XYZ file of C-alpha atoms in Angstrom:
706
model
C -22.071 8.823 21.736
C -23.906 7.731 24.915
C -26.683 5.172 24.697
C -30.044 6.795 25.381
C -32.362 3.758 25.223
C -32.821 0.782 27.509
C -29.861 -1.363 28.544
C -30.167 -4.978 29.644
C -27.548 -6.834 31.654
C -27.388 -10.616 31.880
C -23.709 -10.802 32.841
C -23.721 -10.704 36.622
C -26.823 -9.113 38.140
C -29.626 -9.470 35.554
C -31.548 -6.226 35.206
C -32.949 -3.561 32.902
C -31.653 0.005 33.150
C -33.640 2.857 31.658
C -32.385 6.130 30.155
C -33.408 7.973 33.324
C -31.364 5.708 35.581
C -34.267 3.529 36.706
C -33.478 -0.148 37.256
C -35.744 -3.208 36.982
C -34.581 -6.617 38.152
C -35.129 -9.280 35.482
C -36.857 -12.500 36.420
C -35.154 -15.781 35.534
C -36.921 -16.638 32.276
C -36.932 -13.051 30.988
C -33.174 -12.778 31.555
C -32.621 -16.143 29.915
C -34.691 -15.180 26.874
C -32.572 -12.046 26.355
C -29.314 -13.928 26.931
C -30.279 -16.647 24.447
C -31.250 -14.176 21.720
C -28.111 -12.129 22.374
C -25.842 -15.144 21.906
C -27.748 -17.225 19.356
C -29.387 -14.463 17.325
C -32.934 -14.644 15.884
C -34.458 -17.964 16.954
C -37.544 -20.078 16.370
C -40.257 -19.152 18.835
C -41.361 -22.780 19.235
C -37.842 -23.938 20.127
C -37.335 -21.222 22.736
C -40.769 -21.805 24.227
C -39.951 -25.497 24.599
C -36.625 -24.679 26.245
C -38.146 -22.308 28.801
C -41.216 -24.412 29.700
C -40.237 -28.015 28.877
C -42.867 -29.651 31.108
C -45.834 -27.539 30.046
C -48.338 -28.532 27.348
C -47.741 -26.633 24.084
C -50.796 -24.387 24.561
C -49.740 -23.441 28.090
C -46.130 -22.840 27.031
C -47.216 -20.520 24.193
C -49.417 -18.565 26.577
C -46.509 -18.308 29.036
C -44.312 -16.847 26.273
C -46.981 -14.250 25.399
C -47.213 -13.212 29.046
C -43.423 -13.004 29.369
C -43.147 -10.718 26.322
C -45.997 -8.599 27.713
C -44.217 -8.175 31.071
C -41.026 -7.111 29.294
C -42.972 -4.453 27.337
C -44.608 -3.131 30.498
C -41.282 -3.019 32.350
C -39.857 -0.510 29.875
C -42.897 1.607 29.109
C -44.196 -0.296 26.094
C -40.902 -0.580 24.196
C -40.510 -3.793 22.165
C -37.300 -5.193 23.656
C -37.995 -8.485 21.847
C -39.592 -8.446 18.432
C -41.885 -11.396 17.770
C -43.907 -12.780 14.888
C -45.677 -16.119 14.602
C -42.447 -18.066 14.075
C -39.453 -16.053 15.249
C -38.069 -13.997 18.121
C -35.229 -11.475 17.966
C -33.855 -8.585 19.986
C -35.275 -5.189 19.166
C -32.883 -2.545 17.788
C -33.616 -0.225 20.749
C -32.107 -2.646 23.268
C -28.463 -2.463 24.298
C -27.620 -5.941 25.685
C -24.277 -6.519 27.391
C -23.750 -10.107 26.209
C -24.566 -9.147 22.601
C -21.917 -6.402 22.774
C -19.461 -8.881 24.264
C -20.073 -11.429 21.498
C -19.651 -8.769 18.809
C -16.393 -7.612 20.411
C -15.153 -11.201 20.642
C -15.851 -11.782 16.948
C -13.817 -8.698 16.036
C -11.100 -9.374 18.660
C -11.810 -6.002 20.292
C -10.445 -7.135 23.646
C -10.866 -3.854 25.498
C -14.538 -3.725 24.461
C -15.039 -7.244 25.783
C -13.834 -6.177 29.195
C -16.004 -3.058 29.087
C -19.068 -5.286 28.630
C -18.316 -7.257 31.811
C -19.982 -5.624 34.793
C -18.492 -6.358 38.228
C -21.866 -6.978 39.924
C -22.502 -10.692 40.220
C -18.946 -11.529 39.191
C -19.640 -10.923 35.507
C -20.975 -14.485 35.121
C -23.699 -15.168 32.574
C -27.085 -15.320 34.349
C -25.369 -15.293 37.733
C -27.451 -16.708 40.561
C -29.894 -18.547 38.305
C -30.084 -22.314 37.880
C -32.223 -24.448 35.593
C -32.455 -27.842 37.228
C -36.103 -27.931 36.101
C -35.108 -27.320 32.434
C -32.369 -29.888 31.599
C -31.933 -28.897 27.959
C -31.746 -25.218 28.850
C -29.232 -26.059 31.586
C -27.032 -27.777 28.991
C -27.223 -24.712 26.751
C -26.341 -22.435 29.672
C -23.307 -24.561 30.580
C -21.985 -24.180 27.061
C -22.830 -20.489 26.835
C -21.104 -19.754 30.143
C -18.032 -21.637 28.949
C -17.958 -19.586 25.739
C -18.399 -16.249 27.520
C -15.789 -17.077 30.148
C -13.397 -18.089 27.376
C -13.893 -14.774 25.547
C -13.309 -12.788 28.723
C -10.272 -14.842 29.701
C -8.680 -14.421 26.262
C -9.407 -10.679 26.367
C -7.768 -10.309 29.791
C -4.724 -12.235 28.614
C -4.429 -10.173 25.423
C -4.831 -6.839 27.214
C -2.199 -7.690 29.835
C 0.228 -8.781 27.110
C -0.504 -5.621 25.113
C 0.229 -3.306 28.045
C 3.359 -5.262 28.970
C 4.633 -4.996 25.373
C 4.172 -1.215 25.572
C 6.018 -1.102 28.901
C 2.894 0.017 30.769
C 3.325 -2.323 33.747
C 1.005 -0.267 35.972
C -2.024 -0.777 33.720
C -1.083 -4.412 33.158
C -0.939 -4.921 36.927
C -4.392 -3.367 37.374
C -5.747 -5.723 34.698
C -4.202 -8.717 36.472
C -5.591 -7.601 39.838
C -9.094 -7.253 38.374
C -8.768 -10.708 36.836
C -7.691 -12.287 40.129
C -10.555 -10.558 41.902
C -13.032 -12.062 39.430
C -11.353 -15.497 39.245
C -9.246 -16.039 42.372
C -8.788 -19.726 41.504
C -7.368 -18.930 38.020
C -3.719 -19.904 38.058
C -3.208 -18.091 34.754
C -4.385 -14.833 36.349
C -2.369 -15.462 39.521
C 0.807 -16.095 37.541
C 0.406 -12.757 35.735
C -0.091 -10.990 39.068
C 2.997 -12.618 40.585
C 5.135 -11.748 37.555
C 3.933 -8.134 37.347
C 4.479 -7.427 41.055
C 8.052 -8.681 40.679
C 8.699 -6.758 37.447
C 7.644 -3.587 39.283
C 10.252 -4.314 41.937
C 7.939 -5.571 44.691
C 9.318 -9.040 45.450
C 7.361 -9.278 48.696
C 4.029 -8.588 46.978
C 4.866 -11.210 44.321
C 5.546 -13.896 46.950
C 2.451 -12.873 48.923
C 0.350 -13.209 45.744
C 1.770 -16.707 45.289
C 0.831 -17.721 48.838
C -2.730 -16.461 48.318
C -2.939 -18.411 45.041
C -1.604 -21.579 46.663
C -4.161 -21.275 49.489
C -7.080 -20.732 47.089
C -6.044 -23.680 44.876
C -5.777 -25.953 47.888
C -9.050 -24.836 49.460
C -11.226 -24.559 46.338
C -9.772 -27.180 44.000
C -7.633 -29.413 46.263
C -4.648 -29.066 43.890
C -1.137 -27.633 44.085
C 0.253 -24.973 41.723
C 1.452 -26.117 38.292
C 5.167 -26.585 37.550
C 5.267 -23.337 35.506
C 4.066 -21.363 38.530
C 6.505 -23.060 40.893
C 9.396 -22.427 38.479
C 8.454 -18.734 38.283
C 8.385 -18.438 42.081
C 11.775 -20.169 42.440
C 13.304 -17.548 40.134
C 11.681 -14.768 42.177
C 12.923 -16.253 45.454
C 16.460 -16.214 44.027
C 16.015 -12.641 42.811
C 16.993 -13.557 39.231
C 15.891 -11.836 36.053
C 12.767 -13.355 34.530
C 13.136 -14.882 31.055
C 11.074 -13.773 28.096
C 8.110 -16.012 27.264
C 9.205 -18.978 25.095
C 8.993 -18.563 21.353
C 6.579 -20.664 19.319
C 7.766 -24.136 18.404
C 9.166 -24.450 14.861
C 7.127 -26.352 12.306
C 7.802 -30.074 12.136
C 9.741 -31.230 9.050
C 7.517 -32.600 6.297
C 9.605 -35.754 6.065
C 8.062 -37.090 9.277
C 4.589 -36.566 7.839
C 5.358 -38.512 4.658
C 8.727 -40.333 4.831
C 10.408 -40.213 1.412
C 11.421 -43.896 1.577
C 8.784 -46.647 1.514
C 10.678 -49.095 3.711
C 9.996 -52.781 4.263
C 7.161 -53.214 1.759
C 8.923 -55.118 -1.031
C 6.910 -58.335 -0.529
C 3.616 -56.429 -0.404
C 4.579 -54.568 -3.568
C 5.157 -57.873 -5.393
C 1.700 -59.068 -4.363
C 0.177 -55.854 -5.662
C 1.932 -56.346 -9.001
C 0.669 -59.918 -9.277
C -2.895 -58.896 -8.472
C -2.728 -55.976 -10.877
C -1.519 -58.171 -13.723
C -4.320 -60.652 -13.001
C -6.929 -57.871 -13.257
C -7.997 -58.298 -9.639
C -9.376 -55.723 -7.264
C -6.671 -55.078 -4.630
C -7.402 -54.933 -0.902
C -4.729 -53.774 1.550
C -5.338 -54.477 5.222
C -3.362 -54.034 8.420
C -3.381 -52.432 11.848
C -3.819 -48.652 12.156
C -0.594 -46.886 11.247
C 0.981 -49.664 9.175
C 1.036 -47.524 6.013
C -1.864 -48.978 4.014
C -2.841 -45.669 2.414
C 0.740 -44.720 1.604
C 1.427 -48.073 -0.098
C -1.792 -47.848 -2.141
C -1.040 -44.313 -3.288
C 2.590 -45.059 -4.181
C 1.552 -48.109 -6.205
C -1.274 -46.279 -7.985
C 1.042 -43.382 -8.860
C 3.345 -45.591 -10.954
C 0.404 -47.195 -12.764
C -1.178 -44.026 -14.086
C -3.665 -41.333 -13.206
C -5.371 -41.931 -9.874
C -7.548 -40.221 -7.320
C -8.394 -40.881 -3.715
C -11.735 -41.569 -2.065
C -12.430 -42.529 1.512
C -14.893 -43.660 4.096
C -15.129 -41.557 7.242
C -16.244 -42.458 10.764
C -19.542 -40.552 10.549
C -20.634 -42.271 7.348
C -22.239 -45.267 9.014
C -24.988 -43.077 10.494
C -25.998 -41.588 7.117
C -27.251 -43.916 4.347
C -25.397 -43.479 1.039
C -22.961 -40.950 2.537
C -19.920 -42.850 1.232
C -21.390 -43.525 -2.218
C -22.522 -39.914 -2.641
C -19.025 -38.652 -1.790
C -17.431 -41.153 -4.175
C -19.706 -40.135 -7.049
C -19.001 -36.454 -6.479
C -15.260 -37.126 -6.591
C -15.688 -39.185 -9.769
C -17.674 -36.423 -11.467
C -15.210 -33.733 -10.401
C -12.338 -35.747 -11.872
C -14.205 -36.576 -15.093
C -16.016 -33.314 -15.928
C -16.326 -34.254 -19.601
C -18.499 -37.307 -18.934
C -22.196 -36.727 -19.654
C -24.453 -39.082 -17.760
C -27.717 -40.172 -19.431
C -30.823 -38.392 -18.223
C -32.299 -41.528 -16.629
C -29.062 -42.046 -14.677
C -28.963 -38.444 -13.475
C -32.596 -38.692 -12.454
C -32.035 -41.816 -10.332
C -28.797 -40.492 -8.813
C -30.600 -37.317 -7.739
C -32.098 -39.450 -4.960
C -28.742 -39.136 -3.173
C -27.225 -36.229 -5.190
C -29.830 -33.441 -5.166
C -27.620 -31.242 -7.346
C -28.441 -33.544 -10.295
C -32.187 -32.910 -10.096
C -35.157 -32.637 -7.770
C -35.772 -36.048 -6.163
C -39.216 -34.945 -4.979
C -40.510 -35.425 -8.527
C -39.467 -39.096 -8.503
C -41.783 -41.947 -7.664
C -41.085 -43.951 -4.491
C -39.154 -47.192 -4.900
C -42.145 -49.446 -4.307
C -41.169 -52.504 -6.365
C -38.154 -54.646 -7.121
C -38.114 -53.190 -10.631
C -37.885 -49.671 -9.188
C -34.992 -50.655 -6.927
C -33.135 -52.418 -9.745
C -33.397 -49.291 -11.835
C -31.912 -47.257 -8.950
C -29.026 -49.713 -8.497
C -28.390 -50.042 -12.234
C -28.124 -46.263 -12.518
C -25.162 -46.447 -10.147
C -23.564 -49.222 -12.202
C -23.940 -47.185 -15.387
C -22.560 -44.039 -13.750
C -19.557 -45.894 -12.312
C -18.903 -47.522 -15.702
C -19.043 -44.261 -17.642
C -17.024 -42.299 -15.079
C -14.412 -45.073 -14.975
C -13.774 -45.202 -18.706
C -11.171 -42.472 -18.382
C -8.865 -45.094 -16.898
C -8.180 -43.388 -13.549
C -7.310 -45.699 -10.670
C -9.601 -45.541 -7.631
C -7.794 -45.626 -4.283
C -10.469 -46.049 -1.632
C -9.296 -45.626 1.966
C -10.950 -46.770 5.201
C -13.712 -48.870 3.668
C -14.463 -50.165 7.174
C -16.388 -46.902 7.614
C -18.567 -47.279 4.509
C -22.246 -47.199 5.370
C -24.367 -50.266 4.726
C -26.387 -48.739 1.878
C -23.256 -47.615 -0.014
C -21.626 -51.019 0.454
C -24.675 -52.751 -1.010
C -24.518 -50.591 -4.094
C -20.767 -51.123 -4.488
C -20.917 -54.904 -4.187
C -23.916 -54.996 -6.507
C -21.980 -52.984 -9.089
C -18.555 -54.592 -8.770
C -19.195 -57.981 -10.459
C -20.929 -56.179 -13.318
C -18.031 -53.755 -13.725
C -15.439 -56.551 -13.540
C -17.338 -58.815 -15.936
C -14.671 -60.278 -18.299
C -17.131 -60.081 -21.207
C -16.869 -56.269 -21.248
C -13.087 -56.424 -21.832
C -10.271 -55.497 -19.465
C -9.796 -52.071 -21.071
C -13.180 -50.987 -19.734
C -12.808 -52.514 -16.280
C -12.165 -50.144 -13.350
C -8.936 -50.497 -11.360
C -9.643 -50.337 -7.648
C -7.342 -50.435 -4.595
C -9.187 -50.509 -1.270
C -7.690 -50.173 2.224
C -9.195 -51.164 5.547
C -8.198 -51.785 9.144
C -7.606 -55.393 10.075
C -10.508 -56.816 12.085
C -12.728 -53.739 11.713
C -14.822 -54.583 8.646
C -18.535 -54.604 9.496
C -20.336 -57.895 8.989
C -22.142 -56.641 5.872
C -18.751 -56.210 4.154
C -17.015 -59.327 5.462
C -19.376 -61.718 3.674
C -19.124 -59.861 0.353
C -15.322 -59.833 0.435
C -15.179 -63.514 1.391
C -17.371 -64.414 -1.603
C -15.227 -62.338 -3.961
C -12.065 -63.940 -2.610
C -13.492 -67.360 -3.368
C -14.329 -66.247 -6.889
C -10.797 -64.920 -7.450
C -11.995 -61.389 -8.190
C -9.969 -59.800 -5.385
C -6.560 -60.158 -3.756
C -5.893 -59.242 -0.105
C -2.448 -57.966 0.944
C -1.927 -58.002 4.714
C 0.667 -55.527 6.032
C 2.637 -56.420 9.129
C 5.093 -54.365 11.226
C 8.520 -53.250 10.007
C 11.585 -55.266 10.983
C 14.492 -53.551 12.826
C 16.383 -53.352 9.507
C 13.322 -51.765 7.871
C 13.179 -49.199 10.688
C 16.824 -48.264 10.083
C 16.082 -47.886 6.355
C 13.104 -45.656 7.148
C 15.137 -43.431 9.483
C 17.983 -43.122 6.984
C 15.520 -41.802 4.410
C 14.218 -39.095 6.752
C 17.579 -37.293 6.816
C 17.009 -36.130 10.398
C 20.360 -35.760 12.151
C 20.358 -37.908 15.273
C 17.367 -40.067 14.316
C 19.320 -43.147 13.194
C 20.961 -43.421 16.617
C 17.517 -44.326 18.000
C 16.754 -47.031 15.411
C 16.962 -49.999 17.767
C 15.030 -48.256 20.554
C 12.363 -47.034 18.125
C 11.888 -50.511 16.645
C 11.507 -52.000 20.111
C 9.291 -49.233 21.508
C 6.906 -48.962 18.520
C 6.792 -52.605 17.494
C 7.735 -51.546 13.960
C 4.526 -49.571 13.352
C 5.448 -46.791 10.863
C 2.978 -44.250 12.260
C 4.110 -44.901 15.824
C 7.687 -44.346 14.649
C 6.928 -40.956 13.059
C 4.757 -39.832 15.992
C 7.536 -40.745 18.436
C 10.010 -38.805 16.295
C 7.712 -35.769 16.372
C 7.660 -36.014 20.159
C 11.460 -36.204 20.306
C 11.739 -33.198 17.972
C 9.295 -31.067 19.933
C 10.956 -31.885 23.253
C 14.472 -31.302 21.859
C 15.366 -34.926 22.683
C 16.460 -36.178 19.263
C 20.146 -35.636 20.025
C 19.899 -36.977 23.580
C 19.755 -40.446 25.061
C 16.511 -42.378 24.678
C 13.909 -40.923 27.100
C 13.211 -42.928 30.218
C 9.633 -41.680 30.545
C 7.368 -42.455 27.600
C 3.873 -43.975 27.454
C 3.757 -47.792 27.297
C 5.036 -49.159 23.938
C 2.445 -49.387 21.191
C 0.316 -46.534 22.540
C 0.705 -43.570 20.245
C -2.385 -41.737 21.550
C -0.642 -40.098 24.540
C 2.160 -38.791 22.296
C -0.371 -37.245 19.927
C -2.234 -35.850 22.928
C 0.917 -34.111 24.152
C 1.311 -32.558 20.712
C -2.268 -31.291 20.868
C -1.578 -29.657 24.227
C 0.977 -27.390 22.526
C -1.643 -25.928 20.195
C -3.176 -22.526 20.776
C -6.718 -22.680 22.243
C -8.330 -21.659 18.951
C -6.305 -24.170 16.899
C -7.294 -26.983 19.262
C -10.937 -25.925 19.190
C -10.836 -25.793 15.384
C -9.414 -29.324 15.304
C -12.133 -30.478 17.701
C -14.799 -28.899 15.507
C -13.315 -30.652 12.463
C -13.337 -33.955 14.347
C -17.029 -33.642 15.199
C -18.032 -32.355 11.750
C -15.965 -35.179 10.234
C -16.732 -35.691 6.546
C -18.791 -32.479 6.451
C -16.043 -30.224 7.788
C -15.037 -27.253 5.707
C -13.229 -24.125 6.894
C -16.216 -21.906 6.076
C -18.159 -23.556 8.927
C -15.651 -22.612 11.594
C -16.008 -18.801 11.949
C -19.744 -18.997 12.671
C -19.515 -22.160 14.792
C -16.615 -20.865 16.903
C -17.715 -17.227 16.746
C -14.387 -15.843 15.522
C -13.241 -14.078 12.381
C -12.291 -15.863 9.171
C -8.716 -14.562 9.476
C -8.415 -16.102 12.934
C -9.577 -19.451 11.532
C -7.065 -19.234 8.694
C -4.292 -18.709 11.251
C -5.564 -21.656 13.304
C -5.670 -23.907 10.228
C -2.114 -22.894 9.318
C -1.029 -23.824 12.851
C -2.768 -27.203 12.557
C -1.027 -27.904 9.244
C 2.360 -26.918 10.684
C 1.737 -29.267 13.630
C 0.711 -32.010 11.159
C -2.697 -32.390 12.719
C -4.601 -31.471 9.534
C -3.615 -31.832 5.903
C -5.969 -29.517 4.045
C -9.432 -30.298 5.427
C -8.507 -33.849 6.485
C -6.734 -35.191 9.541
C -3.217 -36.430 8.900
C -4.275 -39.855 10.204
C -7.306 -41.500 11.792
C -5.366 -41.911 15.027
C -4.858 -38.138 15.166
C -8.612 -37.712 14.638
C -9.275 -40.148 17.486
C -6.863 -38.293 19.781
C -8.575 -34.971 19.013
C -11.968 -36.482 19.833
C -10.555 -37.900 23.067
C -9.387 -34.384 24.021
C -13.001 -33.172 24.121
C -14.812 -33.371 27.470
C -18.433 -34.543 27.018
C -19.876 -31.148 27.954
C -17.653 -29.326 25.448
C -18.534 -31.877 22.751
C -22.238 -31.231 23.295
C -21.691 -27.489 22.937
C -19.748 -27.892 19.676
C -22.351 -30.309 18.280
C -25.013 -27.730 19.056
C -23.083 -24.967 17.313
C -22.486 -27.212 14.303
C -26.169 -28.050 14.151
C -27.098 -24.355 14.265
C -24.694 -23.438 11.461
C -25.605 -26.451 9.321
C -29.293 -25.722 9.816
C -28.760 -22.255 8.351
C -26.966 -23.915 5.412
C -29.929 -26.267 4.866
C -27.829 -29.377 5.416
C -29.412 -32.846 5.019
C -32.013 -33.610 7.668
C -30.252 -36.755 8.903
C -27.049 -34.762 9.500
C -28.929 -32.137 11.518
C -30.628 -34.869 13.522
C -27.253 -36.420 14.312
C -25.713 -33.193 15.627
C -28.779 -32.152 17.630
C -28.894 -35.580 19.274
C -25.200 -35.439 20.093
C -25.814 -31.974 21.546
C -28.373 -33.535 23.879
C -31.259 -31.714 22.154
C -33.508 -34.669 21.351
C -36.551 -32.431 20.862
C -34.747 -30.477 18.142
C -33.396 -33.673 16.576
C -36.693 -35.508 16.219
C -38.278 -33.335 13.478
C -35.162 -33.739 11.332
C -34.990 -37.479 11.963
C -38.611 -37.871 10.932
C -38.124 -35.600 7.925
C -35.222 -37.775 6.820
C -37.312 -40.930 7.231
C -40.223 -39.425 5.264
C -37.844 -38.352 2.493
C -36.148 -41.730 2.397
C -39.486 -43.497 2.189
C -40.313 -41.453 -0.888
C -37.090 -41.712 -2.867
C -34.805 -44.427 -1.417
C -34.987 -48.163 -0.715
C -37.392 -48.749 2.199
C -34.991 -50.375 4.665
C -33.150 -47.067 5.264
C -36.423 -45.272 6.024
C -37.380 -48.127 8.369
C -34.140 -47.710 10.327
C -34.783 -43.976 10.715
C -38.374 -44.515 11.849
C -37.164 -47.075 14.405
C -34.594 -44.676 15.784
C -37.130 -41.851 15.965
C -39.655 -44.092 17.727
C -37.140 -45.100 20.396
C -36.283 -41.445 21.067
C -39.954 -40.494 21.223
C -40.633 -43.192 23.799
C -37.716 -41.911 25.880
C -39.096 -38.364 25.586
C -42.581 -39.477 26.623
C -44.135 -38.712 23.229
C -45.964 -42.038 23.033
C -48.602 -41.216 20.412
C -45.957 -40.020 17.967
C -43.853 -43.097 18.773
C -46.771 -45.341 17.741
C -47.054 -43.473 14.433
C -43.324 -43.876 13.813
C -43.518 -47.617 14.604
C -46.415 -47.972 12.157
C -44.370 -46.267 9.450
C -41.388 -48.490 10.288
C -43.524 -51.628 9.910
C -44.821 -50.383 6.554
C -41.259 -49.913 5.294
C -40.081 -53.275 6.672
C -42.914 -55.007 4.839
C -41.948 -53.318 1.591
C -38.291 -54.224 2.119
C -39.129 -57.896 2.688
C -41.415 -57.978 -0.316
C -38.502 -57.348 -2.654
C -35.065 -58.226 -1.317
C -31.845 -56.380 -2.206
C -31.152 -56.686 -5.958
C -29.452 -59.950 -6.728
C -27.055 -60.967 -9.452
C -29.796 -60.944 -12.047
C -29.008 -58.187 -14.496
C -31.529 -55.516 -15.287
C -31.124 -52.456 -17.436
C -34.630 -51.068 -17.298
C -34.744 -47.484 -18.461
């Protein structure tokens, strides 16, 4: 059925088209308003007003928005193209917007509908011909939005060409490729399709001519030469040979290289663990990244009884009590039969809102109040630990300062010999050598001197250990590389398995040792090459997981990446097969770091912004929203959440965390020119610092106030 209302185009030439064929050119801000609402959905009026008129006083900006909405109504005979109330703006149901149709088609993978939404005028580019040098935050949003739209269109073109080729309809596929090259003459992907399709239709001359045009455009516009894949295709065409079918997907990597079945070269470390265990000590395993700290801790815990794993994550240090809150949730999930006393639940609700409403609690204004808060954690950890499960805590170098204070306040009380060894928790912590923050180093040094802990330092594997490791993998051809692997990797177990994955994926395991590898000891480039073999959606899902970090869950991805849930499930399966993710976690921190390194700054800002939008809808903690909006470059949107977090912390948490948040907010306000608000934040910071100094962090004096 034909559309009989008003149509708006923001892809290419921005204009309104009426049912009678009349056309009205859209001004820059009107087109941008429609594009934003079409891509982002219903939005806060204040946020959009600030984006469109960033340098205007609030009263002027609001008046400008009213005038803009009025002009849009007049342009289409009084029709409400944008519906507005006091707080929100959204597209009216009578408006047919091209970019909204395109987004809907992209979400449902309706590739032909995506291409139908792209109008040739203006090259089909989002808000073509407009720039926003005077609106930096809006310019950042537009960069990300254009990248997303171009990605949808590019994927649709690729899928449609492949679909027609699979059906044997080379004529339609060729037309699709020609349209693509016309829109993106510098796209080597499009040019390669055009070259191939001309040749498959028997026109060798046209194929070679298309290659020459592509080579000229690449040289003139980008100052690059064609990629090896393109050159290889042209060499086959020049010889007149039959073109091969596209390569099949790489087979999944064997699980043995993710978790080698043999724990090689750790006999001495195992003996130290046994000695520390028998002495009732807390066990700390340290070493360089990739030396197998987590694996050793888990193997040892498994033979001692029931155990569960907790961890610190890189994003924790920005969020007070993030690590402790996660640990308590894991404890409670593993000990569902434990009933915590009401006073404990009430105090824990300050960092675990699911246990109660912290707004009903009094602020922690005295040392007695703070001791009660800390003692609630001790009591919870004691009760939850009475089931005898062993706590394996990984990556404690990432634990935030507030969580570490609670842990080291609780530990001597939990390990007090007077309570009896049967009630003492068994803890195995792992951390990277040389990466403990200063607030943890002092605590561990004091506990070492008291004999409460034992540190086991893992070194590299010897050449004999490497041979033992390879023998346990049962990979034909691997043992022949034992000496070269030991020399190249320095005996680092993770480097060994990552190098093996590279040899497997490049079909080099049964060949001589490669002459071209990154410098020894640098596993990042090998992981990066593995990431390059992922599909675009799988890589983007991994990048989203890396930025979301400890808050990643698959349910976030469809909305953040604007794809279907089934597409995300396929991407997650691909990431597991490639041993990038294990469940919702990265297979190793070094893989996480490589994924983050694969993100250009502009793309990272876009993903942070999408995460912030999705998490805001989910009512995520204010400090988390502030973090993602700041990383997205949207300081104005971050500040209210940062202040909200500081206000909340001042009410229900120890004052030093609120002071840190106020200080951060004040610095950002100064940078944004909001000086009066910065003064207010500094005043609040000083108030919290005074309270914090008045009663220092709880000491060794015991208190069980109820």
